[in-house]
Amino acid sequence: MTNSLKLFRNKLTKAVLGLTLFLIPAISFSQDTLSKIQEIAHAANVPAIQLNYQKDGVNRLYNIGFKNSETKSKIDRNTIFQAASLTKVIATYTFLRLMDQGLIELDKPLFSYYAYDRLAHNPNKDKITARHVLTHQTGLLNWEGDVPSEEWRKTALTSQFEAGTDYMYSGEGFYFLQETMEHITGKTFQQLVEEEVLLPFKMKNSAIVWQDGMEQNAAFGHYENNSPRKLGMYRKSNAAYTLYTTAADYSQFIKKYIFEGFGLKKKTHELALKRLSEAKKSEGISADDRHVPCALGMRMQINEMGTSYWHTGSNPGFRCFFLAYPDSEEIVVAFTNSDSGFATIPHILALFLNNNQTFWMYNWRLGELD
């Protein structure tokens, strides 16, 4: 890097209060983009946005705002956020790796591998497959009980419909799949994710459960009034929501998984990206539903620009999302540390992507999902 570029970056950092920009590799950038991201965060009352925009393998990584609104400690590229339901895409890839190894099948009832005690008296227990889990067709509620309490783990699961006959977003399904994968491999879900995802994808700033020392550079979640929550420390892994990561790490995963099919057989990668079922935003069928069908573990966006893939995430105090376009090799990954973070989605998309398209991933339910 030349001295003049260093001087320029130093001047820019001082000129834009509260903003920090990291570039991998170094590319041109503008103060205007920084200012607009700051405006988006301020308008949504979001303490911090960690965002990566990637195109053609080039990353523009922005780290704006504070880990904690009271201490005013700034985030940086290594600040860890809760990925919430973006964890489900990691869990899906882990399943696909085990499927490629011949350890589990997509359409074989999971109960035949593992007699999950919470389904012991459920009449649909022998009908739920991994395909149903990964396309949210299990018929199970999102959560049945106070997850992750001991009482929740002992609560029997009820079916709202027969597996494969309808759509209902379900974290319980992913947890059932998690315990099934643990049973057939004899490994914890933490071990599986570390071996199949975090290590091979070189996600050095990511963990599927809370690790000692992470508090030194972890974002606090915040209520909508901008007051900080307690630091969330998930000690037990859950395939639906316990990933801790950064925008850079998660972008690396999305690029290599969705764009390259890294670590998967060609047919498996093609299957993972196929339109396999339909999503529903309400009990009735909406004309909008056709724009966001289900692939395995994530949804597609079908619009004027073709097909892309997305997921959103919502944990207490955190909201996040990714949107990835295989044809243009564009990825937007954004993490916020506020309950009001979903309000940033349409503005972030309009800032970085071709705005002559309908962003169904947000418009479908106005960012209220997951």
Short mmCIF file of C-alpha atoms in Angstrom, two decimals:
data_model
loop_
_atom_site.label_atom_id
_atom_site.label_comp_id
_atom_site.label_asym_id
_atom_site.label_seq_id
_atom_site.Cartn_x
_atom_site.Cartn_y
_atom_site.Cartn_z
CA MET A 1 0.00 0.00 0.00
CA THR A 2 1.43 3.41 -0.96
CA ASN A 3 2.06 6.16 1.58
CA SER A 4 -0.44 8.41 -0.19
CA LEU A 5 -3.18 5.82 0.18
CA LYS A 6 -2.34 5.40 3.85
CA LEU A 7 -2.55 9.15 4.33
CA PHE A 8 -5.90 9.26 2.51
CA ARG A 9 -7.36 6.50 4.66
CA ASN A 10 -6.13 8.18 7.85
CA LYS A 11 -7.73 11.48 6.86
CA LEU A 12 -10.98 9.76 5.96
CA THR A 13 -11.09 7.90 9.28
CA LYS A 14 -10.73 11.15 11.19
CA ALA A 15 -13.28 12.94 9.02
CA VAL A 16 -16.09 10.44 9.53
CA LEU A 17 -16.83 10.25 13.25
CA GLY A 18 -17.75 6.81 14.55
CA LEU A 19 -17.07 4.98 11.27
CA THR A 20 -14.43 2.38 10.60
CA LEU A 21 -13.73 0.89 7.18
CA PHE A 22 -11.70 -2.17 6.32
CA LEU A 23 -11.06 -3.29 2.76
CA ILE A 24 -10.00 -6.76 1.63
CA PRO A 25 -8.21 -6.28 -0.74
CA ALA A 26 -7.74 -2.50 -1.03
CA ILE A 27 -10.17 -0.91 -3.49
CA SER A 28 -11.55 2.54 -4.20
CA PHE A 29 -14.26 3.78 -1.86
CA SER A 30 -16.14 6.97 -1.11
CA GLN A 31 -17.04 9.00 1.92
CA ASP A 32 -20.54 9.15 0.48
CA THR A 33 -21.07 5.41 0.99
CA LEU A 34 -19.83 5.64 4.56
CA SER A 35 -22.11 8.55 5.30
CA LYS A 36 -25.12 6.77 3.83
CA ILE A 37 -24.52 3.66 5.94
CA GLN A 38 -24.23 5.87 9.00
CA GLU A 39 -27.53 7.52 8.06
CA ILE A 40 -29.19 4.10 7.68
CA ALA A 41 -28.00 3.04 11.13
CA HIS A 42 -29.10 6.32 12.72
CA ALA A 43 -32.55 6.23 11.10
CA ALA A 44 -33.16 2.70 12.37
CA ASN A 45 -31.75 3.48 15.83
CA VAL A 46 -29.14 0.73 15.36
CA PRO A 47 -25.91 1.03 17.40
CA ALA A 48 -23.80 -0.88 14.86
CA ILE A 49 -23.79 -2.32 11.37
CA GLN A 50 -21.12 -4.78 10.26
CA LEU A 51 -21.49 -5.20 6.51
CA ASN A 52 -19.65 -6.87 3.68
CA TYR A 53 -20.41 -6.34 0.01
CA GLN A 54 -18.59 -8.77 -2.25
CA LYS A 55 -18.46 -8.80 -6.03
CA ASP A 56 -16.08 -10.77 -8.24
CA GLY A 57 -14.21 -11.91 -5.16
CA VAL A 58 -13.50 -8.35 -3.96
CA ASN A 59 -14.74 -7.41 -0.49
CA ARG A 60 -15.88 -4.03 0.79
CA LEU A 61 -16.11 -4.51 4.54
CA TYR A 62 -17.69 -1.77 6.66
CA ASN A 63 -17.68 -1.69 10.46
CA ILE A 64 -19.79 1.16 11.74
CA GLY A 65 -20.84 2.06 15.25
CA PHE A 66 -20.62 0.57 18.73
CA LYS A 67 -20.56 -2.83 20.39
CA ASN A 68 -22.37 -1.31 23.32
CA SER A 69 -24.36 1.92 23.14
CA GLU A 70 -23.40 2.85 26.71
CA THR A 71 -19.65 2.16 26.65
CA LYS A 72 -19.29 3.52 23.08
CA SER A 73 -16.65 0.91 22.25
CA LYS A 74 -16.39 0.73 18.47
CA ILE A 75 -16.80 -2.44 16.46
CA ASP A 76 -14.10 -3.62 14.08
CA ARG A 77 -13.74 -6.31 11.43
CA ASN A 78 -13.24 -8.98 14.11
CA THR A 79 -16.22 -8.04 16.26
CA ILE A 80 -18.45 -11.09 16.62
CA PHE A 81 -22.21 -10.89 16.12
CA GLN A 82 -24.94 -13.44 16.71
CA ALA A 83 -25.90 -14.88 13.32
CA ALA A 84 -29.27 -16.11 14.62
CA SER A 85 -31.10 -18.08 11.92
CA LEU A 86 -28.24 -17.72 9.46
CA THR A 87 -27.00 -20.67 11.52
CA LYS A 88 -29.51 -22.82 9.63
CA VAL A 89 -27.51 -22.48 6.40
CA ILE A 90 -24.40 -23.71 8.23
CA ALA A 91 -26.43 -26.64 9.59
CA THR A 92 -27.70 -27.42 6.09
CA TYR A 93 -24.20 -27.57 4.67
CA THR A 94 -23.16 -29.85 7.54
CA PHE A 95 -26.02 -32.18 6.67
CA LEU A 96 -25.04 -32.18 2.98
CA ARG A 97 -21.50 -33.15 3.89
CA LEU A 98 -22.79 -36.12 5.92
CA MET A 99 -25.14 -37.05 3.08
CA ASP A 100 -22.22 -37.08 0.65
CA GLN A 101 -20.43 -39.45 3.03
CA GLY A 102 -23.38 -41.84 2.90
CA LEU A 103 -24.27 -41.39 6.56
CA ILE A 104 -27.76 -39.96 6.11
CA GLU A 105 -30.34 -39.63 3.34
CA LEU A 106 -32.47 -36.67 2.35
CA ASP A 107 -35.76 -38.58 2.08
CA LYS A 108 -35.44 -41.28 4.73
CA PRO A 109 -37.50 -40.60 7.89
CA LEU A 110 -35.24 -39.18 10.56
CA PHE A 111 -36.98 -41.19 13.27
CA SER A 112 -35.61 -44.35 11.64
CA TYR A 113 -32.11 -43.09 12.43
CA TYR A 114 -32.88 -41.64 15.83
CA ALA A 115 -35.91 -42.18 18.07
CA TYR A 116 -36.26 -38.58 19.22
CA ASP A 117 -38.00 -38.74 22.59
CA ARG A 118 -39.99 -35.55 22.02
CA LEU A 119 -41.73 -37.21 19.06
CA ALA A 120 -42.39 -40.55 20.78
CA HIS A 121 -46.16 -40.07 20.82
CA ASN A 122 -46.48 -37.95 17.68
CA PRO A 123 -48.49 -39.78 14.96
CA ASN A 124 -46.35 -38.13 12.26
CA LYS A 125 -43.00 -39.14 13.74
CA ASP A 126 -42.23 -41.65 10.96
CA LYS A 127 -42.94 -39.18 8.15
CA ILE A 128 -40.52 -36.33 8.87
CA THR A 129 -37.43 -36.35 6.65
CA ALA A 130 -34.40 -34.08 6.32
CA ARG A 131 -35.96 -32.64 3.16
CA HIS A 132 -38.97 -31.60 5.24
CA VAL A 133 -36.72 -30.00 7.85
CA LEU A 134 -34.63 -28.08 5.33
CA THR A 135 -37.70 -26.77 3.47
CA HIS A 136 -39.80 -26.12 6.60
CA GLN A 137 -42.43 -28.73 5.89
CA THR A 138 -42.16 -30.79 9.09
CA GLY A 139 -45.45 -29.50 10.54
CA LEU A 140 -43.63 -28.64 13.77
CA LEU A 141 -43.90 -25.23 15.41
CA ASN A 142 -40.96 -22.85 15.34
CA TRP A 143 -40.39 -23.48 19.06
CA GLU A 144 -42.50 -25.40 21.52
CA GLY A 145 -41.46 -24.22 24.96
CA ASP A 146 -38.88 -21.89 26.48
CA VAL A 147 -35.81 -22.73 24.41
CA PRO A 148 -33.10 -23.58 25.52
CA SER A 149 -34.35 -24.52 29.01
CA GLU A 150 -34.41 -28.07 30.35
CA GLU A 151 -38.21 -27.88 30.39
CA TRP A 152 -38.20 -27.07 26.66
CA ARG A 153 -36.03 -30.09 25.85
CA LYS A 154 -38.53 -32.33 27.67
CA THR A 155 -41.60 -30.84 26.00
CA ALA A 156 -43.40 -33.15 23.55
CA LEU A 157 -43.64 -31.90 19.98
CA THR A 158 -47.02 -31.53 18.30
CA SER A 159 -47.74 -31.49 14.57
CA GLN A 160 -49.79 -28.76 12.95
CA PHE A 161 -50.10 -30.76 9.71
CA GLU A 162 -48.72 -33.92 8.12
CA ALA A 163 -45.10 -33.56 7.04
CA GLY A 164 -44.70 -32.54 3.42
CA THR A 165 -48.21 -31.15 2.97
CA ASP A 166 -47.70 -27.49 3.94
CA TYR A 167 -45.16 -24.84 4.97
CA MET A 168 -44.40 -23.63 8.50
CA TYR A 169 -41.08 -22.14 9.57
CA SER A 170 -39.61 -24.40 12.24
CA GLY A 171 -36.55 -24.23 14.44
CA GLU A 172 -37.70 -27.42 16.17
CA GLY A 173 -37.19 -29.29 12.93
CA PHE A 174 -33.58 -28.16 12.71
CA TYR A 175 -32.93 -29.20 16.29
CA PHE A 176 -34.38 -32.65 15.54
CA LEU A 177 -32.00 -32.89 12.58
CA GLN A 178 -29.13 -31.76 14.81
CA GLU A 179 -29.67 -34.52 17.36
CA THR A 180 -30.08 -37.04 14.53
CA MET A 181 -26.71 -36.04 13.04
CA GLU A 182 -25.12 -36.24 16.48
CA HIS A 183 -26.57 -39.72 16.98
CA ILE A 184 -25.42 -41.21 13.68
CA THR A 185 -21.90 -39.76 13.89
CA GLY A 186 -21.26 -40.05 17.63
CA LYS A 187 -20.06 -36.42 17.56
CA THR A 188 -21.49 -33.27 19.07
CA PHE A 189 -22.98 -30.71 16.72
CA GLN A 190 -20.16 -28.40 17.76
CA GLN A 191 -17.60 -30.95 16.57
CA LEU A 192 -19.45 -31.48 13.30
CA VAL A 193 -19.68 -27.78 12.49
CA GLU A 194 -16.05 -27.18 13.39
CA GLU A 195 -14.84 -30.12 11.27
CA GLU A 196 -17.15 -29.70 8.28
CA VAL A 197 -17.50 -25.90 8.11
CA LEU A 198 -15.45 -23.61 10.33
CA LEU A 199 -12.04 -25.21 9.78
CA PRO A 200 -12.25 -26.00 6.03
CA PHE A 201 -13.81 -22.60 5.28
CA LYS A 202 -11.16 -20.88 7.43
CA MET A 203 -13.78 -19.05 9.49
CA LYS A 204 -11.30 -18.02 12.17
CA ASN A 205 -13.63 -15.56 13.90
CA SER A 206 -16.62 -17.90 14.16
CA ALA A 207 -17.94 -20.40 16.69
CA ILE A 208 -21.13 -22.44 17.01
CA VAL A 209 -21.21 -21.94 20.79
CA TRP A 210 -19.86 -19.25 23.09
CA GLN A 211 -16.13 -19.50 23.74
CA ASP A 212 -14.23 -18.03 26.67
CA GLY A 213 -12.49 -14.83 25.61
CA MET A 214 -15.11 -13.84 23.04
CA GLU A 215 -16.46 -11.16 25.37
CA GLN A 216 -13.41 -9.04 24.55
CA ASN A 217 -14.78 -8.27 21.07
CA ALA A 218 -18.42 -9.31 20.97
CA ALA A 219 -21.34 -7.07 20.09
CA PHE A 220 -24.06 -6.61 22.68
CA GLY A 221 -27.64 -6.92 21.52
CA HIS A 222 -29.91 -3.92 22.04
CA TYR A 223 -33.58 -3.22 22.57
CA GLU A 224 -35.41 -0.98 20.12
CA ASN A 225 -34.88 1.97 22.48
CA ASN A 226 -31.11 1.52 21.98
CA SER A 227 -30.44 0.25 25.52
CA PRO A 228 -28.07 -2.74 25.67
CA ARG A 229 -29.15 -6.23 26.61
CA LYS A 230 -27.01 -8.63 28.61
CA LEU A 231 -24.24 -10.26 26.61
CA GLY A 232 -25.75 -13.42 25.12
CA MET A 233 -23.63 -16.52 25.76
CA TYR A 234 -25.02 -19.73 24.26
CA ARG A 235 -23.14 -22.63 25.85
CA LYS A 236 -25.21 -25.36 24.14
CA SER A 237 -25.23 -25.49 20.35
CA ASN A 238 -28.47 -25.25 18.42
CA ALA A 239 -28.62 -25.75 14.65
CA ALA A 240 -31.24 -23.02 14.39
CA TYR A 241 -29.55 -20.00 15.97
CA THR A 242 -26.29 -20.25 18.01
CA LEU A 243 -23.63 -19.28 15.43
CA TYR A 244 -21.30 -16.41 16.34
CA THR A 245 -19.52 -14.93 13.34
CA THR A 246 -18.44 -11.87 11.36
CA ALA A 247 -19.56 -10.47 8.02
CA ALA A 248 -16.22 -11.40 6.47
CA ASP A 249 -16.33 -15.01 7.70
CA TYR A 250 -19.93 -15.54 6.66
CA SER A 251 -19.33 -14.04 3.22
CA GLN A 252 -16.46 -16.47 2.76
CA PHE A 253 -18.79 -19.34 3.60
CA ILE A 254 -21.53 -18.14 1.23
CA LYS A 255 -19.10 -17.59 -1.65
CA LYS A 256 -17.48 -21.00 -1.40
CA TYR A 257 -20.73 -22.88 -0.69
CA ILE A 258 -23.27 -21.24 -2.99
CA PHE A 259 -21.01 -20.05 -5.81
CA GLU A 260 -18.39 -22.80 -5.82
CA GLY A 261 -19.97 -25.85 -4.21
CA PHE A 262 -16.86 -26.25 -2.08
CA GLY A 263 -16.58 -29.68 -0.46
CA LEU A 264 -19.72 -31.10 -2.09
CA LYS A 265 -20.36 -33.50 -4.91
CA LYS A 266 -21.53 -31.70 -8.04
CA LYS A 267 -25.01 -33.26 -7.90
CA THR A 268 -25.34 -32.37 -4.22
CA HIS A 269 -24.43 -28.75 -4.88
CA GLU A 270 -26.95 -28.59 -7.72
CA LEU A 271 -29.62 -30.12 -5.48
CA ALA A 272 -28.91 -27.60 -2.71
CA LEU A 273 -29.73 -24.72 -5.06
CA LYS A 274 -32.87 -26.17 -6.65
CA ARG A 275 -36.39 -24.90 -6.14
CA LEU A 276 -37.81 -27.68 -3.98
CA SER A 277 -40.97 -26.30 -2.39
CA GLU A 278 -43.03 -23.18 -1.86
CA ALA A 279 -42.97 -20.80 1.10
CA LYS A 280 -46.04 -19.13 2.59
CA LYS A 281 -46.20 -15.85 4.46
CA SER A 282 -49.63 -16.55 5.91
CA GLU A 283 -52.18 -19.33 6.19
CA GLY A 284 -53.60 -18.53 2.78
CA ILE A 285 -51.68 -18.54 -0.49
CA SER A 286 -50.29 -15.18 -1.59
CA ALA A 287 -49.22 -14.22 -5.11
CA ASP A 288 -45.97 -13.00 -3.55
CA ASP A 289 -45.05 -16.50 -2.36
CA ARG A 290 -43.91 -17.58 -5.81
CA HIS A 291 -41.02 -15.11 -5.64
CA VAL A 292 -39.44 -16.71 -2.54
CA PRO A 293 -39.56 -20.52 -2.92
CA CYS A 294 -37.47 -22.82 -0.74
CA ALA A 295 -34.13 -24.33 -1.58
CA LEU A 296 -32.42 -26.51 1.01
CA GLY A 297 -31.96 -24.51 4.21
CA MET A 298 -32.54 -21.13 2.60
CA ARG A 299 -34.91 -19.33 0.29
CA MET A 300 -34.59 -18.13 -3.25
CA GLN A 301 -35.47 -14.69 -4.56
CA ILE A 302 -36.81 -14.77 -8.11
CA ASN A 303 -37.10 -11.30 -9.61
CA GLU A 304 -36.09 -9.11 -12.53
CA MET A 305 -32.41 -9.97 -11.99
CA GLY A 306 -32.95 -13.73 -11.99
CA THR A 307 -32.37 -16.06 -9.06
CA SER A 308 -30.60 -15.27 -5.83
CA TYR A 309 -30.47 -16.87 -2.36
CA TRP A 310 -31.15 -15.37 1.04
CA HIS A 311 -31.84 -15.83 4.69
CA THR A 312 -32.59 -13.50 7.57
CA GLY A 313 -31.88 -13.95 11.26
CA SER A 314 -33.48 -12.71 14.46
CA ASN A 315 -32.17 -13.31 17.97
CA PRO A 316 -32.98 -11.08 20.96
CA GLY A 317 -31.10 -7.85 20.24
CA PHE A 318 -29.76 -8.93 16.84
CA ARG A 319 -31.04 -8.81 13.25
CA CYS A 320 -29.06 -9.94 10.21
CA PHE A 321 -29.36 -11.12 6.62
CA PHE A 322 -27.53 -12.21 3.50
CA LEU A 323 -28.46 -12.04 -0.18
CA ALA A 324 -26.30 -13.76 -2.80
CA TYR A 325 -26.47 -13.64 -6.61
CA PRO A 326 -24.60 -16.52 -8.31
CA ASP A 327 -24.74 -14.98 -11.82
CA SER A 328 -23.11 -11.67 -10.85
CA GLU A 329 -21.23 -13.20 -7.90
CA GLU A 330 -22.53 -10.51 -5.58
CA ILE A 331 -23.05 -11.02 -1.86
CA VAL A 332 -24.40 -8.66 0.76
CA VAL A 333 -24.03 -9.81 4.38
CA ALA A 334 -25.10 -7.48 7.17
CA PHE A 335 -25.25 -7.84 10.95
CA THR A 336 -26.91 -5.36 13.30
CA ASN A 337 -27.06 -5.40 17.10
CA SER A 338 -30.60 -4.13 17.62
CA ASP A 339 -34.16 -5.39 17.67
CA SER A 340 -34.89 -2.70 15.07
CA GLY A 341 -32.22 -3.91 12.67
CA PHE A 342 -34.57 -5.26 9.98
CA ALA A 343 -35.51 -1.67 9.10
CA THR A 344 -32.04 -1.30 7.56
CA ILE A 345 -32.51 -4.08 4.99
CA PRO A 346 -34.19 -2.28 2.06
CA HIS A 347 -31.85 0.71 2.38
CA ILE A 348 -28.72 -1.44 2.47
CA LEU A 349 -29.88 -3.41 -0.57
CA ALA A 350 -30.69 -0.22 -2.51
CA LEU A 351 -27.28 1.23 -1.65
CA PHE A 352 -25.18 -1.67 -2.91
CA LEU A 353 -27.25 -3.50 -5.51
CA ASN A 354 -29.01 -2.72 -8.77
CA ASN A 355 -32.13 -0.96 -7.51
CA ASN A 356 -34.15 -1.72 -10.65
CA GLN A 357 -35.44 -4.91 -9.10
CA THR A 358 -37.96 -6.04 -6.51
CA PHE A 359 -36.30 -7.13 -3.29
CA TRP A 360 -38.78 -9.87 -2.47
CA MET A 361 -36.57 -11.18 0.33
CA TYR A 362 -37.68 -8.07 2.25
CA ASN A 363 -40.96 -7.11 0.58
CA TRP A 364 -42.43 -10.60 1.03
CA ARG A 365 -42.88 -10.09 4.77
CA LEU A 366 -41.30 -6.68 5.27
CA GLY A 367 -38.32 -8.28 6.94
CA GLU A 368 -40.35 -9.75 9.78
CA LEU A 369 -39.32 -13.36 9.33
CA ASP A 370 -36.81 -15.48 11.28
#
